[in-house]
Amino acid sequence: MEWETVIGLEIHTQLLTRSKIFSGAATAFGAPPNTQACLVDLGYPGVLPVLNQEAVRMAVKFGLAIGATIAPRSVFARKNYFYPDLPKGYQISQYELPVVSRGSVEIELEDGASKRIGITRAHLEEDAGKSLHEGFAGVSGIDLNRAGTPLLEIVSEPDLRSAREAVTYMKKIHTLVRYLGICDGNMQEGSFRCDANVSLRRKGEVKFGTRAELKNINSFHFVEKAINYEIGRQAELLESGGKVVQETRLYDSKKNETRSMRNKEEANDYRYFPDPDLLPLEIAPQLIEAVRNTLPELPDAKRQRFAERYGLSGYDAGLLTASRELADYYEAVVEAVGGEPKACANWVMGELAAALNRDNQDITASPVSAAALAGLIKRVLDNTVSGKLAKEVFEAMWAGEGDADAVIAKRGLTQITDSSAIEKVIEEVMVANAEQLAAYRAGKDKLFAFFVGQVMKASKGKANPQQVNELLLKKLKG
Amino acid sequence: MYTHTLTELARALKARKISSEELTCTYLARIERFNPELNAFVTVLREPTLAEARAADARLAKGDAGALAGVPIAHKDIFCTAGVKTSCGSKMLDNFVAPYDAHIVTRLKQAGSVLLGKTNMDEFAMGSSNETSYYGPVKNPWDRTRVPGGSSGGSAAAVAARLAPAATGTDTGGSIRQPAALTGLTGIKPTYGRVSRYGMIAFASSLDQAGVITYTAEDAALLLNVIAGFDARDSTSMDRPVPDYTATLQQPLKGLRIGVPAEFFDAGLDAGVGQAVQAALSIYKKLGARVQEISLPNFSLSVPTYYVVAPAEASSNLSRFDGVRYGHRCESPVDLMDLYTRSRGEGFGAEVKRRIMTGTYVLSAGYYDAYYLKAQKTRALIRRDFLEAFRSVDLIMGPTTPTPAFKLGEKTEDPVTMYLNDIYANGVNLAGLPGLSVPMGFVDGLPVGLQIIGNYFDEARMLAAAHQYQRETDWHRHIPKGFE
């Protein structure tokens, strides 16, 4: 049987407001437990929520970026359930009337084709606190620092057809929210996390199959693995004549499996109703226009501009615009070099990206600044240093040995471009390798590379490779 | 001293004819003498109160004191008071000391008032007789075998017995007006949004409103001047200017159009109460007002609507009392479910549980449309009836309650009979309108109240009407026997 996978994602993004969505307490991550929870966050008797307008502006920003409808009037509702990390016994969320609805993003598939993914809605809500089950003997701890942190929950249409597509879509949203400056995208700290609704249907079938909801998956890697596991589980179930039950399943990354948390019958009846403590959220057209004016160049537009202006492939342009900071870095390098966008792209995506990745560094904290990298690229372009040795210079710069010129001077890595000096080295090599020389002259052309290697070695890599090639060709012929 | 109105006391303090300390001592002594029997106060502060009184005297001596400098008052125990137990009449909060002051507590403090203590109330303001309080029922000073009304029963009994010259209250479905009526006092529930709800423990958020219980409309105006106004901490509080309510009390009533709803004079209304209303209306006619009959066609929907909306909101509002962070926690819970069920089972009384269950039911999947959503629609109809009426009249008047105070225990077995005591009050909350009750005489020796309902933010007109009625009558000057 051939099955088609249907996936919809619910992505929770913590908004980068300084204070919480309904109180004045700070939202910074990592403070000692319960030090960033005021009486409102603690759900004390008599306190009331007051909406943080900055969170509203951020939601509007997101809505505009995905071409969505911004509701002129949306409503906060209470989602009622009991849990110790939910101090009021209800979460303030948006239910029937969300602030953002009907938007979309384009994702690029593996075959290069583009696919439109619909976004049903994005709504504002408050995060819950955290229950801590480890490190306490016989009891659980509650940390309410996170309680009341603003979340924008972004709900996609069931438009995704594979785990790969789901990851691509999730990355797209991840890039977008960071571009917009509304979420730091930090998945370890839980600023960006997702639930996935997964179902299977027979190829060609129009009706959706029964779905399972996979909860709280906090890395791109796990999203792919969790969905693929779930696809396998459901396919096996259906193949053997079984039925998928509608339920919530938790992904265990250690065991790489999903397991049932609660089924439909055990599901909470959340008894949603409009929160009488908050008036409907009204958004004036003026606010929407004001927010529109603050929109940065968005990833898709930037990518297109990079491809056109810098003559980059779509793929390279995509990599360089994966984050606003990386794109800014790249543009700063190009500007400082004064052109040569392709060479700059190669350096940024090559040595720099590798070093960042190796040392797990963010581009904003790169030990080699855009200006410093541009200095090095210029020395390669003006033949001061060979491309090969430039990599050594880069590593030295990365290690803090100074700028390109200083490293080249200190280490004596200046390229040899004096023809007579190179010829002298070639002659020495020819003398030292008379046997190979004879073989070459007898027609063993492959030995040319051997001579190039010997010359470079003798010159400690400093000889200009192009000149070495030209002169060797001439000399070896005799 | 204790027979004077709040306005008179404030004036005497300003003129330094009396000191706050001696006045406060007088009230504290009366509380000590009468409270054991009445049970109007659940917390009396004494030493801190006297310290506040002395500080007020010092400010009065310097001449830089606020409008209520040195005036002792009492707060309903629903308002959070920093460092003072705030129980909301419940075992659930018997151990709860509020870490902050409610908005109106702050305002009254800033105006210079002195806090005598916290008054008894129906548990979480759910009741019409003050019999659901964890601290036991409050007795009506006019007849100690009868209820003082509720839920602000402690505040009403305290003021009626002259244990305090005024007290705060809250009114979700009549909880200020009904006890004021049953104890011969003036009580005002302002327009929803006129007074901040910050720090007032929520019962039903879309209906709750803070107000005051006093001897006279003039006293109410003086206090309303202090507590009314915008507060950024309450998103439903209205940002509009607050007039000086005391300045317009003498506004002539000539030409005032008074509407009297025909539906209020139904079979449930005590004949004596109905006659008292007619007598009051004849005084208004004498003052130049025009009285006309009006209709509120959906009046009969107000009690059923109220008992869907209020419990629905309450069921959610009271979820925070879970035994986790504050309040009652059961002994040695074995697991989370046990902690929840026993803490809440032990902490809440029967009426509160009844309303949580009702509210949970009407919000449940499958019942929401039939109850909660339907109630929102009937609520809109009730509101529309009032707005329609206000196109042709300036004020609406009628009885505050169908009967005078009933006997303790008389209605505790039948919640619906109890609920019907607020039949004329509920609709006003559902519409968000301001309502006021003034003493309009006695039936079988028990006080009864005239309800005055105004249009949105028309408190000044209501207070003026009440004030001029009180200049023509002396019902508000009667003091219950044994408390003179």
Short mmCIF file of N, CA, C and O in Angstrom, two decimals, chain B residues 375-417:
data_model
loop_
_atom_site.label_atom_id
_atom_site.label_comp_id
_atom_site.label_asym_id
_atom_site.label_seq_id
_atom_site.Cartn_x
_atom_site.Cartn_y
_atom_site.Cartn_z
N ALA B 375 -26.73 32.65 27.31
CA ALA B 375 -26.77 33.67 28.36
C ALA B 375 -26.15 34.99 27.89
O ALA B 375 -26.60 36.07 28.28
N GLN B 376 -25.14 34.90 27.03
CA GLN B 376 -24.55 36.14 26.50
C GLN B 376 -25.58 36.87 25.64
O GLN B 376 -25.63 38.09 25.63
N LYS B 377 -26.39 36.09 24.96
CA LYS B 377 -27.42 36.70 24.10
C LYS B 377 -28.53 37.32 24.94
O LYS B 377 -28.97 38.44 24.66
N THR B 378 -28.97 36.60 25.98
CA THR B 378 -30.03 37.17 26.81
C THR B 378 -29.49 38.37 27.59
O THR B 378 -30.20 39.33 27.85
N ARG B 379 -28.19 38.31 27.92
CA ARG B 379 -27.58 39.45 28.59
C ARG B 379 -27.66 40.70 27.70
O ARG B 379 -27.96 41.79 28.17
N ALA B 380 -27.41 40.49 26.42
CA ALA B 380 -27.49 41.61 25.48
C ALA B 380 -28.91 42.16 25.41
O ALA B 380 -29.13 43.37 25.30
N LEU B 381 -29.91 41.27 25.51
CA LEU B 381 -31.31 41.71 25.48
C LEU B 381 -31.65 42.54 26.72
O LEU B 381 -32.33 43.57 26.64
N ILE B 382 -31.15 42.07 27.87
CA ILE B 382 -31.41 42.77 29.13
C ILE B 382 -30.80 44.18 29.08
O ILE B 382 -31.44 45.17 29.45
N ARG B 383 -29.61 44.25 28.55
CA ARG B 383 -28.92 45.53 28.42
C ARG B 383 -29.70 46.44 27.47
O ARG B 383 -29.89 47.63 27.73
N ARG B 384 -30.17 45.85 26.38
CA ARG B 384 -30.90 46.64 25.39
C ARG B 384 -32.19 47.22 25.97
O ARG B 384 -32.55 48.36 25.70
N ASP B 385 -32.86 46.42 26.81
CA ASP B 385 -34.08 46.91 27.47
C ASP B 385 -33.80 48.18 28.28
O ASP B 385 -34.56 49.13 28.22
N PHE B 386 -32.71 48.13 29.04
CA PHE B 386 -32.36 49.30 29.86
C PHE B 386 -32.05 50.51 28.97
O PHE B 386 -32.51 51.61 29.22
N LEU B 387 -31.24 50.28 27.94
CA LEU B 387 -30.85 51.40 27.07
C LEU B 387 -32.08 52.00 26.39
O LEU B 387 -32.19 53.22 26.24
N GLU B 388 -32.99 51.12 26.02
CA GLU B 388 -34.25 51.57 25.41
C GLU B 388 -35.00 52.46 26.39
O GLU B 388 -35.47 53.55 26.04
N ALA B 389 -35.07 52.00 27.65
CA ALA B 389 -35.78 52.76 28.68
C ALA B 389 -35.14 54.14 28.90
O ALA B 389 -35.83 55.15 29.05
N PHE B 390 -33.81 54.15 28.87
CA PHE B 390 -33.10 55.42 29.14
C PHE B 390 -33.23 56.43 27.99
O PHE B 390 -32.74 57.54 28.09
N ARG B 391 -33.87 56.01 26.90
CA ARG B 391 -34.15 57.00 25.84
C ARG B 391 -35.27 57.94 26.26
O ARG B 391 -35.36 59.06 25.78
N SER B 392 -36.12 57.45 27.19
CA SER B 392 -37.25 58.30 27.59
C SER B 392 -37.24 58.69 29.07
O SER B 392 -38.06 59.50 29.49
N VAL B 393 -36.36 58.09 29.86
CA VAL B 393 -36.30 58.50 31.27
C VAL B 393 -34.84 58.76 31.67
O VAL B 393 -33.91 58.33 30.99
N ASP B 394 -34.69 59.51 32.79
CA ASP B 394 -33.34 59.82 33.29
C ASP B 394 -32.89 58.80 34.33
O ASP B 394 -31.71 58.44 34.38
N LEU B 395 -33.82 58.36 35.15
CA LEU B 395 -33.50 57.38 36.18
C LEU B 395 -34.61 56.33 36.21
O LEU B 395 -35.75 56.62 35.84
N ILE B 396 -34.25 55.14 36.66
CA ILE B 396 -35.24 54.09 36.84
C ILE B 396 -35.32 53.83 38.34
O ILE B 396 -34.29 53.78 39.03
N MET B 397 -36.53 53.72 38.86
CA MET B 397 -36.68 53.45 40.30
C MET B 397 -37.63 52.30 40.56
O MET B 397 -38.53 52.03 39.78
N GLY B 398 -37.37 51.64 41.68
CA GLY B 398 -38.21 50.51 42.07
C GLY B 398 -37.70 49.97 43.39
O GLY B 398 -36.81 50.56 44.02
N PRO B 399 -38.21 48.83 43.82
CA PRO B 399 -37.73 48.24 45.07
C PRO B 399 -36.32 47.67 44.89
O PRO B 399 -35.97 47.24 43.80
N THR B 400 -35.52 47.69 45.96
CA THR B 400 -34.21 47.04 45.90
C THR B 400 -34.38 45.53 46.08
O THR B 400 -33.75 44.74 45.39
N THR B 401 -35.26 45.18 47.02
CA THR B 401 -35.51 43.74 47.29
C THR B 401 -37.01 43.50 47.34
O THR B 401 -37.78 44.42 47.60
N PRO B 402 -37.45 42.27 47.14
CA PRO B 402 -38.89 42.00 47.17
C PRO B 402 -39.48 42.03 48.58
O PRO B 402 -40.67 42.25 48.74
N THR B 403 -38.60 41.79 49.57
CA THR B 403 -39.09 41.71 50.95
C THR B 403 -38.08 42.36 51.89
O THR B 403 -36.93 42.58 51.50
N PRO B 404 -38.49 42.64 53.13
CA PRO B 404 -37.47 43.06 54.11
C PRO B 404 -36.62 41.85 54.51
O PRO B 404 -36.83 40.75 53.99
N ALA B 405 -35.70 42.07 55.44
CA ALA B 405 -34.77 41.01 55.85
C ALA B 405 -35.52 39.76 56.30
O ALA B 405 -36.51 39.84 57.02
N PHE B 406 -35.04 38.62 55.84
CA PHE B 406 -35.66 37.35 56.23
C PHE B 406 -34.90 36.73 57.39
O PHE B 406 -33.84 37.22 57.79
N LYS B 407 -35.46 35.66 57.92
CA LYS B 407 -34.88 35.02 59.11
C LYS B 407 -33.60 34.25 58.75
O LYS B 407 -33.49 33.68 57.67
N LEU B 408 -32.70 34.24 59.71
CA LEU B 408 -31.50 33.40 59.56
C LEU B 408 -31.95 31.96 59.34
O LEU B 408 -32.84 31.48 60.05
N GLY B 409 -31.39 31.30 58.35
CA GLY B 409 -31.72 29.89 58.10
C GLY B 409 -32.96 29.69 57.26
O GLY B 409 -33.22 28.59 56.79
N GLU B 410 -33.72 30.77 57.03
CA GLU B 410 -34.99 30.64 56.33
C GLU B 410 -34.84 30.15 54.89
O GLU B 410 -35.67 29.38 54.40
N LYS B 411 -33.78 30.60 54.22
CA LYS B 411 -33.65 30.27 52.79
C LYS B 411 -32.42 29.43 52.48
O LYS B 411 -32.11 29.19 51.30
N THR B 412 -31.72 28.97 53.50
CA THR B 412 -30.47 28.26 53.23
C THR B 412 -30.69 26.90 52.58
O THR B 412 -29.80 26.39 51.91
N GLU B 413 -31.87 26.34 52.76
CA GLU B 413 -32.11 25.02 52.19
C GLU B 413 -32.50 25.08 50.71
O GLU B 413 -32.47 24.08 50.02
N ASP B 414 -32.92 26.27 50.27
CA ASP B 414 -33.42 26.38 48.91
C ASP B 414 -32.70 27.51 48.17
O ASP B 414 -33.09 28.67 48.26
N PRO B 415 -31.63 27.17 47.47
CA PRO B 415 -30.83 28.21 46.83
C PRO B 415 -31.62 29.11 45.88
O PRO B 415 -31.38 30.31 45.83
N VAL B 416 -32.60 28.54 45.18
CA VAL B 416 -33.32 29.36 44.21
C VAL B 416 -34.12 30.47 44.90
O VAL B 416 -34.13 31.61 44.45
N THR B 417 -34.76 30.15 46.02
CA THR B 417 -35.48 31.17 46.78
C THR B 417 -34.51 32.26 47.22
O THR B 417 -34.82 33.45 47.18
#
